[in-house]
Amino acid sequence: EDKVAGSGVTFFEGYLWDPPRAKDAIRKTAEIAHANGRRMSMTLSDPFCVDRYREEFLELMRSGTVDIVFANEDEMKSLYQTGDFETALAAMRADCNVAVVTRSEKGSIAMNGSETASVSAHEIDNLVDTTGAGDLYAAGFLFGYTRGRSLEDCARLGSLAAAIVIQQVGPRPQVSLRQAAIDAGLMKG
């Protein structure tokens, strides 16, 4: 409880929604976070996960149990059972306090009520392995979010972190994300 109460944002993967005890723990975590003025965040994880838990995920979003939702384009379309990007995007905006949609080489869109930040994908030299791209995007975004940065800055930090990890094998960055953000002008030294 102390860890959640002291964290700006607690993040969970939609994959963790499977076991009933995990659901209870996640709901309890959200209660603790909100009671302490903190935020709860989740990622939809993959379209198959969304298909299994569509109604429950929507309830988490619509009830405010989850404050920030990350999804890629396919997960978002699956959630709203549509092939139309704009229709799904409008629905996600209506259902979430903060919604972030990653679109691979098309960049990302972050929304907060009526505010929208569309950010281009960070340039890369060579795509090696996409393992961890979504997690690193969320980490970069949440780093900015917990420091009060704008939606656009948060999305740029997420894009940078994802770009770094997809240019290597494996999900753990082999370079300093802090230094990369400084070099990209997204942070001060």
GROMACS .gro file of C-alpha atoms in nm:
model
  189
    1GLU     CA    1   0.000   0.000   0.000
    2ASP     CA    2   0.286   0.240   0.080
    3LYS     CA    3   0.442   0.187  -0.265
    4VAL     CA    4   0.115   0.268  -0.441
    5ALA     CA    5   0.040   0.564  -0.213
    6GLY     CA    6   0.386   0.705  -0.286
    7SER     CA    7   0.383   0.650  -0.663
    8GLY     CA    8   0.265   0.917  -0.905
    9VAL     CA    9   0.120   0.651  -1.136
   10THR     CA   10   0.079   0.276  -1.092
   11PHE     CA   11   0.089   0.085  -1.422
   12PHE     CA   12  -0.046  -0.260  -1.505
   13GLU     CA   13  -0.052  -0.478  -1.814
   14GLY     CA   14  -0.386  -0.599  -1.949
   15TYR     CA   15  -0.227  -0.945  -1.955
   16LEU     CA   16  -0.240  -0.941  -1.575
   17TRP     CA   17  -0.619  -0.923  -1.581
   18ASP     CA   18  -0.660  -1.303  -1.622
   19PRO     CA   19  -0.660  -1.443  -1.265
   20PRO     CA   20  -0.950  -1.335  -1.038
   21ARG     CA   21  -0.710  -1.254  -0.752
   22ALA     CA   22  -0.513  -1.027  -0.984
   23LYS     CA   23  -0.833  -0.839  -1.073
   24ASP     CA   24  -0.904  -0.789  -0.704
   25ALA     CA   25  -0.548  -0.670  -0.643
   26ILE     CA   26  -0.561  -0.425  -0.935
   27ARG     CA   27  -0.894  -0.281  -0.818
   28LYS     CA   28  -0.757  -0.247  -0.463
   29THR     CA   29  -0.446  -0.079  -0.601
   30ALA     CA   30  -0.663   0.172  -0.787
   31GLU     CA   31  -0.856   0.247  -0.466
   32ILE     CA   32  -0.532   0.312  -0.277
   33ALA     CA   33  -0.391   0.524  -0.559
   34HIS     CA   34  -0.701   0.740  -0.589
   35ALA     CA   35  -0.738   0.778  -0.211
   36ASN     CA   36  -0.387   0.926  -0.213
   37GLY     CA   37  -0.437   1.156  -0.512
   38ARG     CA   38  -0.240   0.924  -0.740
   39ARG     CA   39  -0.319   0.781  -1.083
   40MET     CA   40  -0.376   0.434  -1.223
   41SER     CA   41  -0.264   0.336  -1.572
   42MET     CA   42  -0.297   0.032  -1.793
   43THR     CA   43  -0.205  -0.096  -2.134
   44LEU     CA   44  -0.450  -0.308  -2.333
   45SER     CA   45  -0.160  -0.548  -2.409
   46ASP     CA   46  -0.287  -0.712  -2.730
   47PRO     CA   47  -0.606  -0.757  -2.936
   48PHE     CA   48  -0.658  -1.111  -2.801
   49CYS     CA   49  -0.651  -0.978  -2.446
   50VAL     CA   50  -0.897  -0.706  -2.548
   51ASP     CA   51  -1.128  -0.965  -2.704
   52ARG     CA   52  -1.134  -1.165  -2.378
   53TYR     CA   53  -1.195  -0.868  -2.149
   54ARG     CA   54  -1.356  -0.599  -2.366
   55GLU     CA   55  -1.646  -0.520  -2.132
   56GLU     CA   56  -1.430  -0.530  -1.820
   57PHE     CA   57  -1.165  -0.304  -1.976
   58LEU     CA   58  -1.432  -0.059  -2.087
   59GLU     CA   59  -1.577  -0.059  -1.735
   60LEU     CA   60  -1.233   0.015  -1.587
   61MET     CA   61  -1.195   0.307  -1.826
   62ARG     CA   62  -1.548   0.446  -1.803
   63SER     CA   63  -1.567   0.420  -1.424
   64GLY     CA   64  -1.241   0.610  -1.376
   65THR     CA   65  -1.075   0.311  -1.209
   66VAL     CA   66  -0.802   0.357  -1.468
   67ASP     CA   67  -0.692   0.713  -1.543
   68ILE     CA   68  -0.446   0.660  -1.829
   69VAL     CA   69  -0.486   0.396  -2.102
   70PHE     CA   70  -0.223   0.293  -2.355
   71ALA     CA   71  -0.320   0.105  -2.671
   72ASN     CA   72  -0.178   0.048  -3.012
   73GLU     CA   73  -0.398   0.107  -3.314
   74ASP     CA   74  -0.504  -0.259  -3.347
   75GLU     CA   75  -0.589  -0.290  -2.977
   76MET     CA   76  -0.799   0.026  -2.988
   77LYS     CA   77  -0.991  -0.089  -3.296
   78SER     CA   78  -1.048  -0.427  -3.133
   79LEU     CA   79  -1.174  -0.263  -2.814
   80TYR     CA   80  -1.440  -0.072  -3.006
   81GLN     CA   81  -1.500  -0.347  -3.262
   82THR     CA   82  -1.444  -0.124  -3.560
   83GLY     CA   83  -1.198  -0.108  -3.845
   84ASP     CA   84  -1.226   0.270  -3.861
   85PHE     CA   85  -0.945   0.449  -3.681
   86GLU     CA   86  -1.129   0.780  -3.632
   87THR     CA   87  -1.440   0.610  -3.489
   88ALA     CA   88  -1.230   0.414  -3.240
   89LEU     CA   89  -1.025   0.723  -3.152
   90ALA     CA   90  -1.338   0.927  -3.077
   91ALA     CA   91  -1.475   0.649  -2.857
   92MET     CA   92  -1.148   0.617  -2.668
   93ARG     CA   93  -1.136   0.993  -2.610
   94ALA     CA   94  -1.487   0.975  -2.461
   95ASP     CA   95  -1.404   0.679  -2.236
   96CYS     CA   96  -1.065   0.780  -2.092
   97ASN     CA   97  -0.927   1.059  -1.879
   98VAL     CA   98  -0.601   1.026  -2.071
   99ALA     CA   99  -0.571   0.801  -2.377
  100VAL     CA  100  -0.253   0.727  -2.567
  101VAL     CA  101  -0.255   0.544  -2.900
  102THR     CA  102   0.069   0.428  -3.059
  103ARG     CA  103   0.080   0.382  -3.434
  104SER     CA  104   0.428   0.241  -3.508
  105GLU     CA  105   0.595   0.445  -3.782
  106LYS     CA  106   0.291   0.679  -3.791
  107GLY     CA  107   0.376   0.810  -3.444
  108SER     CA  108   0.129   0.844  -3.159
  109ILE     CA  109  -0.169   1.040  -3.038
  110ALA     CA  110  -0.224   1.143  -2.675
  111MET     CA  111  -0.560   1.282  -2.566
  112ASN     CA  112  -0.682   1.445  -2.248
  113GLY     CA  113  -1.039   1.574  -2.273
  114SER     CA  114  -1.040   1.825  -2.557
  115GLU     CA  115  -0.658   1.839  -2.584
  116THR     CA  116  -0.485   1.626  -2.848
  117ALA     CA  117  -0.115   1.586  -2.916
  118SER     CA  118  -0.011   1.408  -3.235
  119VAL     CA  119   0.358   1.323  -3.242
  120SER     CA  120   0.565   1.175  -3.522
  121ALA     CA  121   0.760   0.858  -3.462
  122HIS     CA  122   1.117   0.928  -3.357
  123GLU     CA  123   1.357   0.863  -3.644
  124ILE     CA  124   1.556   0.540  -3.632
  125ASP     CA  125   1.852   0.407  -3.826
  126ASN     CA  126   1.763   0.037  -3.825
  127LEU     CA  127   1.463  -0.160  -3.700
  128VAL     CA  128   1.599  -0.466  -3.519
  129ASP     CA  129   1.341  -0.598  -3.270
  130THR     CA  130   1.007  -0.452  -3.160
  131THR     CA  131   1.008  -0.640  -2.828
  132GLY     CA  132   0.942  -0.390  -2.552
  133ALA     CA  133   0.844  -0.099  -2.776
  134GLY     CA  134   0.504  -0.047  -2.614
  135ASP     CA  135   0.640  -0.081  -2.261
  136LEU     CA  136   0.923   0.163  -2.328
  137TYR     CA  137   0.681   0.407  -2.491
  138ALA     CA  138   0.463   0.392  -2.178
  139ALA     CA  139   0.769   0.435  -1.955
  140GLY     CA  140   0.883   0.745  -2.142
  141PHE     CA  141   0.533   0.890  -2.149
  142LEU     CA  142   0.475   0.827  -1.777
  143PHE     CA  143   0.816   0.970  -1.691
  144GLY     CA  144   0.707   1.297  -1.850
  145TYR     CA  145   0.355   1.275  -1.707
  146THR     CA  146   0.475   1.233  -1.348
  147ARG     CA  147   0.689   1.542  -1.394
  148GLY     CA  148   0.401   1.758  -1.514
  149ARG     CA  149   0.511   1.776  -1.877
  150SER     CA  150   0.267   1.854  -2.159
  151LEU     CA  151   0.093   1.573  -2.348
  152GLU     CA  152   0.315   1.650  -2.647
  153ASP     CA  153   0.635   1.627  -2.441
  154CYS     CA  154   0.515   1.304  -2.280
  155ALA     CA  155   0.445   1.154  -2.623
  156ARG     CA  156   0.785   1.267  -2.753
  157LEU     CA  157   0.959   1.104  -2.455
  158GLY     CA  158   0.761   0.785  -2.519
  159SER     CA  159   0.848   0.791  -2.887
  160LEU     CA  160   1.217   0.838  -2.810
  161ALA     CA  161   1.226   0.551  -2.560
  162ALA     CA  162   1.047   0.319  -2.803
  163ALA     CA  163   1.279   0.420  -3.088
  164ILE     CA  164   1.582   0.332  -2.878
  165VAL     CA  165   1.461  -0.014  -2.783
  166ILE     CA  166   1.352  -0.118  -3.134
  167GLN     CA  167   1.706  -0.062  -3.265
  168GLN     CA  168   1.850  -0.339  -3.049
  169VAL     CA  169   1.775  -0.697  -2.950
  170GLY     CA  170   1.573  -0.731  -2.629
  171PRO     CA  171   1.348  -0.507  -2.422
  172ARG     CA  172   1.600  -0.339  -2.192
  173PRO     CA  173   1.764  -0.027  -2.334
  174GLN     CA  174   2.139  -0.061  -2.376
  175VAL     CA  175   2.188   0.316  -2.364
  176SER     CA  176   2.092   0.577  -2.110
  177LEU     CA  177   1.738   0.698  -2.178
  178ARG     CA  178   1.814   1.007  -1.972
  179GLN     CA  179   2.115   1.094  -2.187
  180ALA     CA  180   1.917   1.023  -2.505
  181ALA     CA  181   1.642   1.261  -2.388
  182ILE     CA  182   1.903   1.527  -2.308
  183ASP     CA  183   2.068   1.478  -2.648
  184ALA     CA  184   1.724   1.506  -2.818
  185GLY     CA  185   1.651   1.831  -2.633
  186LEU     CA  186   1.364   1.680  -2.436
  187MET     CA  187   1.536   1.720  -2.100
  188LYS     CA  188   1.793   1.948  -1.947
  189GLY     CA  189   2.120   1.804  -1.821
   0.00000   0.00000   0.00000
